[in-house]
Short mmCIF file of C-alpha atoms in Angstrom, two decimals:
data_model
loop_
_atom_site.label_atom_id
_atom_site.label_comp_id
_atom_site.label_asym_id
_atom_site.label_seq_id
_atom_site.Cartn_x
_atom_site.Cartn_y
_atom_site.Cartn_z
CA UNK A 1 3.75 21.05 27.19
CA UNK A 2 1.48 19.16 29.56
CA UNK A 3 2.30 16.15 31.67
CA UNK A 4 2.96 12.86 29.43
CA UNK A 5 0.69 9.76 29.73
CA UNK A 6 1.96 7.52 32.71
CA UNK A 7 4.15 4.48 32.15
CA UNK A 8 1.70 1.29 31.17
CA UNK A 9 2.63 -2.20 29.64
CA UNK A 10 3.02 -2.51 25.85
CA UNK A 11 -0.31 -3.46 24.07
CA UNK A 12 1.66 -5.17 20.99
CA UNK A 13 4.70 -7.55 22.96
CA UNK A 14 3.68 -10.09 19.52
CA UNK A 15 5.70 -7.71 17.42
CA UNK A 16 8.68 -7.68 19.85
CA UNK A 17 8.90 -11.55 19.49
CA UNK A 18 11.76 -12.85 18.37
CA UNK A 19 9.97 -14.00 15.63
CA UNK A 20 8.52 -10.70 13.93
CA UNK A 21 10.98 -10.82 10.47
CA UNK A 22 9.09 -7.54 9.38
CA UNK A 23 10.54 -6.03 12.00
CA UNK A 24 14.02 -8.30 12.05
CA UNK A 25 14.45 -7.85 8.52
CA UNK A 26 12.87 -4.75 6.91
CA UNK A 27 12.61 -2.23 10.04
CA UNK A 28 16.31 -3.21 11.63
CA UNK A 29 17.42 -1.23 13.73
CA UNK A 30 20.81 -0.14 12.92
CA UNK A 31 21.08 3.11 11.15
CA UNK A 32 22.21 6.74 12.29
CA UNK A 33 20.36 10.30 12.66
CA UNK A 34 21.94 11.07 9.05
CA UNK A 35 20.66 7.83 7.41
CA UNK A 36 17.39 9.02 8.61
CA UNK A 37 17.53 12.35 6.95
CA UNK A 38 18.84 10.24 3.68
CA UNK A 39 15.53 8.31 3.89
CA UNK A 40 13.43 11.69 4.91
CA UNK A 41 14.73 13.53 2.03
CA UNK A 42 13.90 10.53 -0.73
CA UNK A 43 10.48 10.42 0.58
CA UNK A 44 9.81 14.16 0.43
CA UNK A 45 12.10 16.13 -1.90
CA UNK A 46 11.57 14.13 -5.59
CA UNK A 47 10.40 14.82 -9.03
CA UNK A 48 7.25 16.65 -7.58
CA UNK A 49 9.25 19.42 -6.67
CA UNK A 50 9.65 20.46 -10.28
CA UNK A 51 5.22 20.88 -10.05
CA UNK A 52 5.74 23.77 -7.92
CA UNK A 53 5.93 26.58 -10.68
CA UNK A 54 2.29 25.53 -11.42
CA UNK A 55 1.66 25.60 -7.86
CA UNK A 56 2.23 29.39 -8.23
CA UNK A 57 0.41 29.61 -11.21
CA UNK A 58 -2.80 28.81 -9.24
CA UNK A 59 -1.82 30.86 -6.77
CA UNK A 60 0.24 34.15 -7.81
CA UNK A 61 3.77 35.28 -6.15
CA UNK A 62 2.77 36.39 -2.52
CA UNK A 63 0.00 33.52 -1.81
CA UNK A 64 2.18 31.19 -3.38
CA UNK A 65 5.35 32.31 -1.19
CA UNK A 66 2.88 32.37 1.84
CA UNK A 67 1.22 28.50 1.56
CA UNK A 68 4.62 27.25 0.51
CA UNK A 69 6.37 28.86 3.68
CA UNK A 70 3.29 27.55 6.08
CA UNK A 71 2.98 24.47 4.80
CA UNK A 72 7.33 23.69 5.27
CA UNK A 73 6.36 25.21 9.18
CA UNK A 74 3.62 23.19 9.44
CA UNK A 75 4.61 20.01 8.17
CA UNK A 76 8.58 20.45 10.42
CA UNK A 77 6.45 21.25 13.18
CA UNK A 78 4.40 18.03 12.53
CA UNK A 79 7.03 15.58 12.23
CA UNK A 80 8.71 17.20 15.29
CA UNK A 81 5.67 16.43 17.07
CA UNK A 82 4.81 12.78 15.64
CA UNK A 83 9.23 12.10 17.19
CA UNK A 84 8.69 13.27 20.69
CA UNK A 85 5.55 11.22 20.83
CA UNK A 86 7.87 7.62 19.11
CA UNK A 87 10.84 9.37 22.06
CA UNK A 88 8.24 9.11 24.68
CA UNK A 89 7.22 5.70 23.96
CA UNK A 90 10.75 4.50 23.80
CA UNK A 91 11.56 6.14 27.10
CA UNK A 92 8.18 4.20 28.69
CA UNK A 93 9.54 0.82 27.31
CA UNK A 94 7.23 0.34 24.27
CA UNK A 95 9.28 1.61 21.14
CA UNK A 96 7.15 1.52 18.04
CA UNK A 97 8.34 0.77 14.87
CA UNK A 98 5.25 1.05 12.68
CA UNK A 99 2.84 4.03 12.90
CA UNK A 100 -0.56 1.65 12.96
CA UNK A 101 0.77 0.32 16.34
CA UNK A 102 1.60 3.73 17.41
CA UNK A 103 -1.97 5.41 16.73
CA UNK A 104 -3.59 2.26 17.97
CA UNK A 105 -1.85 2.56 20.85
CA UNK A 106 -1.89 6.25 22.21
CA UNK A 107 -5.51 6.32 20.77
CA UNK A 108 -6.84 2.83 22.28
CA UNK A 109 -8.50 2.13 19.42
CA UNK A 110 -8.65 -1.28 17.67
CA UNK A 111 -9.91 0.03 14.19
CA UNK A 112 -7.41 3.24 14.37
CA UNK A 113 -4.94 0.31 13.38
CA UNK A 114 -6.98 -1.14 10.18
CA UNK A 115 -7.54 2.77 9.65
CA UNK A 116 -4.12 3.71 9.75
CA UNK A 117 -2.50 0.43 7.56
CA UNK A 118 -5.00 0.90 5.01
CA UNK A 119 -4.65 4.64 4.21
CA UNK A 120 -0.76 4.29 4.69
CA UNK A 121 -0.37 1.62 2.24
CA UNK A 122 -3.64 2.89 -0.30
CA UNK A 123 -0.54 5.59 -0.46
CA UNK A 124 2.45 4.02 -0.53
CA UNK A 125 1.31 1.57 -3.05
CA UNK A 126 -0.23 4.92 -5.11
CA UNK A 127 3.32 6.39 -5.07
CA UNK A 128 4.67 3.15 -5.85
CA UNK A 129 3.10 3.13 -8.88
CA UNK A 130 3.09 6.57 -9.86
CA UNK A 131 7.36 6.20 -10.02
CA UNK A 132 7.34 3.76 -11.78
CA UNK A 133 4.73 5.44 -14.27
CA UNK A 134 6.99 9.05 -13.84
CA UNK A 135 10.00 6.63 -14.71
CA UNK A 136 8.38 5.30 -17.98
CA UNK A 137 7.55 8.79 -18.90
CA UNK A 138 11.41 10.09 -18.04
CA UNK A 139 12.55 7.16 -20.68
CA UNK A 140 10.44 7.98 -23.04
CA UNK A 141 11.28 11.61 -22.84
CA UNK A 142 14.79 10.76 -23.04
CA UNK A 143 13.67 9.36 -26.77
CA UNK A 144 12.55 13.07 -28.12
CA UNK A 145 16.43 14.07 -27.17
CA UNK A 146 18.55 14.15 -30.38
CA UNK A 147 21.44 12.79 -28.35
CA UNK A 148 20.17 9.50 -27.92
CA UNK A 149 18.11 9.15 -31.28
CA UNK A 150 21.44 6.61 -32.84
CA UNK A 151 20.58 4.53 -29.69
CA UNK A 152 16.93 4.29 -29.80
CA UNK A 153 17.20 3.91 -33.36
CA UNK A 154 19.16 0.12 -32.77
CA UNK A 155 16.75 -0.16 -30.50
CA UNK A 156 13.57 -0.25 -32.54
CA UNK A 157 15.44 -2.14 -34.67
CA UNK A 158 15.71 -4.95 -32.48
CA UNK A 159 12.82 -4.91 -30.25
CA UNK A 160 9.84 -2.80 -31.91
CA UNK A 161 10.99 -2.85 -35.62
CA UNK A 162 7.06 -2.34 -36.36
CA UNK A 163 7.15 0.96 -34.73
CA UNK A 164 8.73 3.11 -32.27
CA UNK A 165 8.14 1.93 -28.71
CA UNK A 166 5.03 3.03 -26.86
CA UNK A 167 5.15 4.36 -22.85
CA UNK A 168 4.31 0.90 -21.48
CA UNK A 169 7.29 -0.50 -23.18
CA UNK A 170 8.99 1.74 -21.04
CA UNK A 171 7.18 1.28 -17.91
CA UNK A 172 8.05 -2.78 -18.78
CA UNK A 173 11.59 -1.90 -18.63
CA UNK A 174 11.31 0.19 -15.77
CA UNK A 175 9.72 -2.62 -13.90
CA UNK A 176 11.99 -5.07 -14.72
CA UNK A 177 14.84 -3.04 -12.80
CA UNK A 178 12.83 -2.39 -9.97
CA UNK A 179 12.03 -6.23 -9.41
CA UNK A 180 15.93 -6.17 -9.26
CA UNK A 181 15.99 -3.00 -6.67
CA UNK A 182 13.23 -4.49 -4.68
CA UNK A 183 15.63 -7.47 -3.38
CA UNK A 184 17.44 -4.73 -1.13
CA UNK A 185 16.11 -6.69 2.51
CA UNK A 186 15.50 -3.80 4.59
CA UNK A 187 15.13 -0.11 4.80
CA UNK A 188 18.55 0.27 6.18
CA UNK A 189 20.01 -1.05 3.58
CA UNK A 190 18.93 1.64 0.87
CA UNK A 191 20.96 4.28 3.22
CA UNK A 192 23.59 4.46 0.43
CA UNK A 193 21.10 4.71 -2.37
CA UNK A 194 18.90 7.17 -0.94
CA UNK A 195 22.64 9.36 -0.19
CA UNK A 196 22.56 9.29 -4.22
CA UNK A 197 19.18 10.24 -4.21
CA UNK A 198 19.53 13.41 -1.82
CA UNK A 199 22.79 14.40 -4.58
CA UNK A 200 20.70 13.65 -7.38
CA UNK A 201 17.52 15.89 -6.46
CA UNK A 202 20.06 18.71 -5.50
CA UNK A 203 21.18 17.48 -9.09
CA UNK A 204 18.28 18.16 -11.13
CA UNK A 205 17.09 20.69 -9.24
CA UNK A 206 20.21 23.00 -10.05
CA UNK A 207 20.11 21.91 -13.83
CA UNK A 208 16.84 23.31 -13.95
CA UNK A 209 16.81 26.00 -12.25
CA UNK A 210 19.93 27.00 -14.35
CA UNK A 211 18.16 25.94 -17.77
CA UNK A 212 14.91 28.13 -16.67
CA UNK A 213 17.42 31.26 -16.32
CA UNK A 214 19.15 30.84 -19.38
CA UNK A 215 15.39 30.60 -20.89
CA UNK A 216 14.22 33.79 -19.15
CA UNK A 217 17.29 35.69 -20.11
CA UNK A 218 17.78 34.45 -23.79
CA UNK A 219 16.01 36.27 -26.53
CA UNK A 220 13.26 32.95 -27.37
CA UNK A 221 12.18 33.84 -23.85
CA UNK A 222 8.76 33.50 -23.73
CA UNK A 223 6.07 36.21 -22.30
CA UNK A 224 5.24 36.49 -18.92
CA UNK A 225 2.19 36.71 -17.72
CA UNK A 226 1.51 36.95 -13.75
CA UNK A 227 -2.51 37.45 -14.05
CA UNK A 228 -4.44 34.59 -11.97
CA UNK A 229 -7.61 33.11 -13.89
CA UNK A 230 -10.40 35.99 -14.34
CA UNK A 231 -13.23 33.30 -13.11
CA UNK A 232 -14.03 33.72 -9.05
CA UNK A 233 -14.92 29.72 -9.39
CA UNK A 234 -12.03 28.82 -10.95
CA UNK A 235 -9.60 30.94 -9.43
CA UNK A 236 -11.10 29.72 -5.79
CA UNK A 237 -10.55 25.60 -7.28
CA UNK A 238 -7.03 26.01 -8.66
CA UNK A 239 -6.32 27.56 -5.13
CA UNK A 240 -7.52 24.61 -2.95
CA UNK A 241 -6.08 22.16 -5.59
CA UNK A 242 -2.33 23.95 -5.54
CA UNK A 243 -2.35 23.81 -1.90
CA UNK A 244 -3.26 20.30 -1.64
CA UNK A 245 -0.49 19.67 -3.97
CA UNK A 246 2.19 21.64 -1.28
CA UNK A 247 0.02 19.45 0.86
CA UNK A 248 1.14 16.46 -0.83
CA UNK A 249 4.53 17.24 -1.85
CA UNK A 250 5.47 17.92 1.65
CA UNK A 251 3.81 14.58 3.07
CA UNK A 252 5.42 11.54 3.43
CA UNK A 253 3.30 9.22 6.10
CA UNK A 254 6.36 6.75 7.25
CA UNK A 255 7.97 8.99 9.73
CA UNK A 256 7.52 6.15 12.44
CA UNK A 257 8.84 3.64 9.75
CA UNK A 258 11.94 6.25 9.41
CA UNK A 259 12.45 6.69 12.55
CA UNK A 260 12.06 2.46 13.78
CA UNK A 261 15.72 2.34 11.63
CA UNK A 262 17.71 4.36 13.78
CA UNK A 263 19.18 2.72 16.22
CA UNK A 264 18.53 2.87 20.33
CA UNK A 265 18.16 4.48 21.69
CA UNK A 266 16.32 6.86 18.95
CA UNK A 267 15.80 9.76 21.61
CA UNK A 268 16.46 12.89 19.66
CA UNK A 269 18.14 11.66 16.56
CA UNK A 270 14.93 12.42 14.85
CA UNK A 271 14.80 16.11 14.78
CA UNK A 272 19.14 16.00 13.47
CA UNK A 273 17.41 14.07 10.15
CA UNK A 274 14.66 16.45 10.07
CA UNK A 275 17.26 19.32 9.68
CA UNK A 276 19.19 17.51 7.17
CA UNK A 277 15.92 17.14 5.01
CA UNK A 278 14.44 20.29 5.43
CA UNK A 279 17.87 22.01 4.66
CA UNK A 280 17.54 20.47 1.16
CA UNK A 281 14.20 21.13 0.64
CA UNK A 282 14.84 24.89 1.50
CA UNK A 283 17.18 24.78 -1.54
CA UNK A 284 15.43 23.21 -3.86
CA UNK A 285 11.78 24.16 -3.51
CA UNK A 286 12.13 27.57 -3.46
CA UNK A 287 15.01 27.32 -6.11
CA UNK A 288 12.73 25.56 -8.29
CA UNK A 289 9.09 27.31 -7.98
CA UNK A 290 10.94 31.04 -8.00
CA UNK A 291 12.93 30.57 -11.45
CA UNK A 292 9.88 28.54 -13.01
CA UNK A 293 7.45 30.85 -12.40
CA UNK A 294 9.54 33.70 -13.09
CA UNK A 295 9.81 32.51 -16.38
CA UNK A 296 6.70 31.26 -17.36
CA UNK A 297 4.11 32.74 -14.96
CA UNK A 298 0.64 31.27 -15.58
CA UNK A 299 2.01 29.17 -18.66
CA UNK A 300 3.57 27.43 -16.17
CA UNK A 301 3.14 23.31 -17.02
CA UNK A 302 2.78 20.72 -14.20
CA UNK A 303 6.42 19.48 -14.96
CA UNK A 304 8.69 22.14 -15.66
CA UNK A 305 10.00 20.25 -17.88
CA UNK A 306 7.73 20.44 -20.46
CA UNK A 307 8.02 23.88 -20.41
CA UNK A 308 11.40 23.99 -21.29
CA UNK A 309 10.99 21.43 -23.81
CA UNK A 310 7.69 22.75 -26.04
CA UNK A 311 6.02 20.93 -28.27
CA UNK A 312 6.13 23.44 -31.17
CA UNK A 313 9.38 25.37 -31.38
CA UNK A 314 12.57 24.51 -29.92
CA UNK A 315 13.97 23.82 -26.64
CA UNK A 316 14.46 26.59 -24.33
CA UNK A 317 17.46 25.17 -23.13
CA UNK A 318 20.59 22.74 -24.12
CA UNK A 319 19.68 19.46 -25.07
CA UNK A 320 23.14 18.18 -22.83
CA UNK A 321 21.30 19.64 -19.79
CA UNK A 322 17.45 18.69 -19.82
CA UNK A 323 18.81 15.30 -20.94
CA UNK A 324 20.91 15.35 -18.17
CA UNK A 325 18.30 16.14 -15.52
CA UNK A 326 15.98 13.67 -16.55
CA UNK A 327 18.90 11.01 -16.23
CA UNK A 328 19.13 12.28 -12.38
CA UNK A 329 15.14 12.63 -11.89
CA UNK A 330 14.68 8.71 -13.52
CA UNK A 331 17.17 7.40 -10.68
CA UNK A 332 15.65 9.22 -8.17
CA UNK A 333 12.39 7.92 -8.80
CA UNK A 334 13.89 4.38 -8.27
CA UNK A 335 15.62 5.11 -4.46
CA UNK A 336 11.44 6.56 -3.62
CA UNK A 337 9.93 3.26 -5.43
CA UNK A 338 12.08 1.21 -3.20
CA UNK A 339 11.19 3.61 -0.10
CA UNK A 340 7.70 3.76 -0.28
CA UNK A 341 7.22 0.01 -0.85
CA UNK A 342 9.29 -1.04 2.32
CA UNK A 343 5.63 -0.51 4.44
CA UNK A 344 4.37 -3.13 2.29
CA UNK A 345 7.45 -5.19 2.27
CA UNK A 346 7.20 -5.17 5.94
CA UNK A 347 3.95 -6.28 5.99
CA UNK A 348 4.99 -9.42 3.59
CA UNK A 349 7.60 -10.40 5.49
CA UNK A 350 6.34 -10.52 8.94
CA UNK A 351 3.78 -12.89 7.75
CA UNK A 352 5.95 -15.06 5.25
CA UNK A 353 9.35 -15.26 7.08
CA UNK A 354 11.17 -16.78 9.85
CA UNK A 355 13.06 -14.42 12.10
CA UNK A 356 14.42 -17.57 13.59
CA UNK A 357 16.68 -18.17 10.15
CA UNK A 358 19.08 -16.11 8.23
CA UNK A 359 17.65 -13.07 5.99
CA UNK A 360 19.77 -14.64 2.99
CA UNK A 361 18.66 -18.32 3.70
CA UNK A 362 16.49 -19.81 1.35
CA UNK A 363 13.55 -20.41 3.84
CA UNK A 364 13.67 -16.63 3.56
CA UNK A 365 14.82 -15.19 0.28
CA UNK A 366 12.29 -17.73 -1.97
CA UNK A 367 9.07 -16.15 -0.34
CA UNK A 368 11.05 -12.78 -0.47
CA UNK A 369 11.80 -13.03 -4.29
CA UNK A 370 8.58 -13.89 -4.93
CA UNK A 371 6.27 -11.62 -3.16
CA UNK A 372 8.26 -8.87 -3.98
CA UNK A 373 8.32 -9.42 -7.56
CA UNK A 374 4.44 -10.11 -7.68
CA UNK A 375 3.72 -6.42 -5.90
CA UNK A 376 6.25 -4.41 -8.24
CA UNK A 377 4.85 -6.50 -11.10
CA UNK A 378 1.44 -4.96 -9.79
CA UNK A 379 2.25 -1.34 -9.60
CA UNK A 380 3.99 -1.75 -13.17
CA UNK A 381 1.19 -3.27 -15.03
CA UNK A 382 -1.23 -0.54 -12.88
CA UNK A 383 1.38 2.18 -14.45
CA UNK A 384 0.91 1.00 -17.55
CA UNK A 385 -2.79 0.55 -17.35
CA UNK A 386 -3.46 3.85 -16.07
CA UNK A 387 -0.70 6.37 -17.35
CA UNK A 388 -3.44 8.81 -16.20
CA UNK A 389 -2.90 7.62 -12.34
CA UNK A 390 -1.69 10.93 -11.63
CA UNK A 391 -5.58 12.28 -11.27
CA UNK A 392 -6.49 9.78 -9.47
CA UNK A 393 -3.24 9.88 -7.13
CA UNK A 394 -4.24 13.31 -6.85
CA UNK A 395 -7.57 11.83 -4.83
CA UNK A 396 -5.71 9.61 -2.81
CA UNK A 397 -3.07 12.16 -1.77
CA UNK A 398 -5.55 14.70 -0.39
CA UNK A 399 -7.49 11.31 1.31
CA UNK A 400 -4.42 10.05 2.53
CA UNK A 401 -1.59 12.51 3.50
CA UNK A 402 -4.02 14.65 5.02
CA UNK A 403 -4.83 12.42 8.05
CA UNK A 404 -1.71 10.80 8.25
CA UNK A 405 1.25 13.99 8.61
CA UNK A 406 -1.29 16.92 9.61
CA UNK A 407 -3.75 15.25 11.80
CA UNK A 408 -3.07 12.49 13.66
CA UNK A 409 0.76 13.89 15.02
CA UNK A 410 -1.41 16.74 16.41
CA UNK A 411 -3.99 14.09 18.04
CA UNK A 412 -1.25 11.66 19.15
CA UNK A 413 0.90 14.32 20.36
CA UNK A 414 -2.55 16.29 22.61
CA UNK A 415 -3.26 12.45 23.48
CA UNK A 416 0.58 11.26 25.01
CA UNK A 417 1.23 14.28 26.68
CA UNK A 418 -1.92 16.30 27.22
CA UNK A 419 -1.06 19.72 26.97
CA UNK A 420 -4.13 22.60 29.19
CA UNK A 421 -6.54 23.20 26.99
CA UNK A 422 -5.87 27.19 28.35
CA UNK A 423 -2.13 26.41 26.18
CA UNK A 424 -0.90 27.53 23.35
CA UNK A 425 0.33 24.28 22.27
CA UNK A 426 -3.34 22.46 22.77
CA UNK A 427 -5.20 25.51 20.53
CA UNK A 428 -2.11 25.60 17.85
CA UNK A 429 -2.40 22.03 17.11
CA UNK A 430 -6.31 21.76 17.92
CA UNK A 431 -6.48 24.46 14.73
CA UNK A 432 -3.62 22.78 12.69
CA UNK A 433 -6.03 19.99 12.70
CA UNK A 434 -9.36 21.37 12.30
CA UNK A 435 -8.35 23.93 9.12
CA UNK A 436 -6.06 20.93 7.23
CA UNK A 437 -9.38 18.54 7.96
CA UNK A 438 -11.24 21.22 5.54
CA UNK A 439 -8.13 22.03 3.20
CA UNK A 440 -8.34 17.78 2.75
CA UNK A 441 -12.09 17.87 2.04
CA UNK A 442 -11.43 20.71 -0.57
CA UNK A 443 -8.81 19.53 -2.29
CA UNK A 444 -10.51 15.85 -2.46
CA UNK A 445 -13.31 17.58 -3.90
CA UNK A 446 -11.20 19.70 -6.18
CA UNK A 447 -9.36 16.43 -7.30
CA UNK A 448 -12.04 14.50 -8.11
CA UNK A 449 -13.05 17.82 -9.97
CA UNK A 450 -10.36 17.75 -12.25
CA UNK A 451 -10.78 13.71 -12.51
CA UNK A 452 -14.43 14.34 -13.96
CA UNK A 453 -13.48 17.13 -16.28
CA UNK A 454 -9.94 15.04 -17.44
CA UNK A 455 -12.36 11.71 -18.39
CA UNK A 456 -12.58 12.22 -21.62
CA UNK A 457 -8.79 12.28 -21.93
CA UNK A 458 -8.28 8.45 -20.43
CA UNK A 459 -7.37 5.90 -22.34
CA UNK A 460 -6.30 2.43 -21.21
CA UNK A 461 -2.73 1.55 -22.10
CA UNK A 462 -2.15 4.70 -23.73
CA UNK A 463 1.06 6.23 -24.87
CA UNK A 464 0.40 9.88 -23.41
CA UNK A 465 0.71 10.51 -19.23
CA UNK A 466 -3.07 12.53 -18.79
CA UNK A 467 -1.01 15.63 -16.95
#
């Protein structure tokens, strides 16, 4: 480690006005090392853990077991990085709370600010929408289970008695609880919902894993098949696009957010949460990829799921227990709606509220009400517009998580404390940055790849999520 940056005045004393409600409000300061981890695991172990059997199909056992391994390294070692450089700052008297004043500020760049808030919230707002699209999908899946066929049944009755109800009905409905969720004021306040959600992805996970056992073990279990595709080309583009999917699974971009909710001083309470989170996700990625691939090798779908419930044929495993699962993965997916919009929420609130007046007053909660409906309105009527948003998140994860938790923690960190270039440190993160800068180009390319060659799938409005 090289000697830190001196000790210089902070560049952004507007945002530690008394005044700033984004930060007053949404980015309080009040919570523990363990409600960080809470937050950390929501943003980073969800639903897309259950993609990582395909993940393996593109990439066999030992590569898969390899990039999956690397990429958990990589991405703890990045995050570890990205809190010594928030610690530092704290120490020097200018604690940052949102990671465009952060980059801006170690880099000394005006436009590394516009750079950073419109990448982090192109993504937030991506993953916004793509829960609430993942929880109109989980509803609707819930409707092909024969337990709750009585229910649905009274309900086409009553509201679609033309017909049964078609995936943006369900996005509607999913939408309409999220305006609800969406009133939580800050991020600390979601510390007991994102608790569920850290039990509820253990949840599902488990279920899963079990059902995928029972399916490899029962006598319906279905061939394996190991073999990678026999095309050079297409083997090399499933690679790049299955590692920018780890890439993306393990990314997050709001560790400076996370981290701006613990409360000073936040000196080392970082790396606690990052143990807490990566101890889950040790469970329940490898749990997950290792059974479902096991199973169904390179027939594996891009939601397990949909493996274990085939189209033709029956279910591979209890009705009680995929029914179950889904339950836990369509709560989930409300705890990381609500934590991925808190960056815009932030944003609204510093520039619509008085910190001067209560968070509950009605100078405050009118403008709140309203602004946050209109953005989850947004993201649901995008979800419903484009229930193939998936491809085209696919673009804007390998754009956007690239930079923002395998590039610039590397830069920021070299920049604050300016490690020899003759070190170890320096030449580990100079390479951590130049070989994920070409894994992002790749996998944008191979994204946009399978964008092109999906086309002729998309529909506007349709009922059926383009996979």
């Amino acid at each position: 480690m090289g000697v830190p940056e001196p000790v210089r005045n902070d560049p952004f004393p507007e945002n530690r006005r008394e005044d700033d409600a984004g930060a007053a409000f949404v980015l309080e300061s009040k919570g523990e090392w363990w409600h960080a981890g809470f937050h950390l695991t929501t943003a980073i172990v969800g639903p897309t853990v259950l993609t990582l059997p395909y993940v393996f199909r593109g990439l066999g056992w030992a590569l898969g077991f390899i990039c999956l391994t690397v990429m958990g390294l990589v991405t703890f070692y990045s995050y570890y990085l990205m809190s010594l450089v928030l610690d530092h700052c704290e120490k020097s008297g200018r604690r940052h709370i949102r990671f465009r004043e952060l980059a801006a500020d170690v880099l000394g760049s005006g436009w590394m600010f516009y750079f950073v808030i419109f990448i982090q919230t192109a993504v937030n707002t991506g993953i916004s929408i793509g829960a609430i699209l993942l929880a109109g999908e989980c509803l609707q899946l819930l409707n092909n289970l024969l337990f709750l066929v009585c229910l649905y049944k009274i309900m086409y009755s009553e509201l679609s008695p033309h017909g049964p109800l078609k995936l943006y009905h369900f996005i509607a409905m999913v939408t309409v609880i999220m305006i609800c969720l969406s009133q939580f004021p800050s991020f600390h306040s979601l510390r007991h919902i994102n608790l569920a959600s850290l039990f509820l992805s253990l949840g599902y996970t488990f279920l899963v894993v079990g059902a995928c056992i029972r399916a490899g073990t029962s006598k319906n279990a279905p061939p394996r098949d190991y073999s990678l595709e026999t095309s050079h080309l297409s083997r090399l583009f499933s690679a790049f696009t299955s590692i920018s999917i780890i890439a993306a699974i393990f990314g997050n971009g709001i560790l400076p957010e996370i981290q701006a909710t613990l409360a000073p001083p936040a000196t080392g309470k970082m790396l606690k949460g990052l143990m807490l989170c990566y101890s889950v996700i040790l469970v329940t990625f490898y749990s997950a990829s290792v059974s479902g691939y096991w199973v169904f090798g390179n027939k594996s779908n891009s939601n397990i799921l949909k493996s274990l419930m085939p189209d033709e044929g029956p279910s591979l495993a209890p009705t009680w227990v995929l029914g179950l699962a889904i339950v836990f993965i369509l709560l989930q997916l409300f705890a990381i709606g609500l934590v991925y919009s808190q960056v815009a929420y932030e944003i609204m609130e510093k520039n619509s509220a008085d910190a001067k007046k209560a968070v509950f007053s009605l100078r405050n909660l009118i403008p709140r009400i309203i602004l946050r409906t209109l953005y989850t309105t947004l993201c649901g009527f995008f979800a419903a517009m484009l229930p193939f948003f998936g491809d085209v998140n696919g673009v804007v994860g390998a754009i956007g998580f690239i930079p923002l938790d395998f590039i610039l923690p590397m830069l920021l960190y070299n920049m604050t404390f300016k490690p020899k270039k003759s070190s170890i440190t320096f030449w580990v993160n100079t390479s951590i940055m130049v070989i994920f800068s070409c894994a992002g180009l790749l996998g944008s390319f191979s994204s946009i790849r399978k964008l092109v060659l999906d086309a002729n799938k998309f529909k506007l409005f349709s009922s059926d999520v383009v996979d």
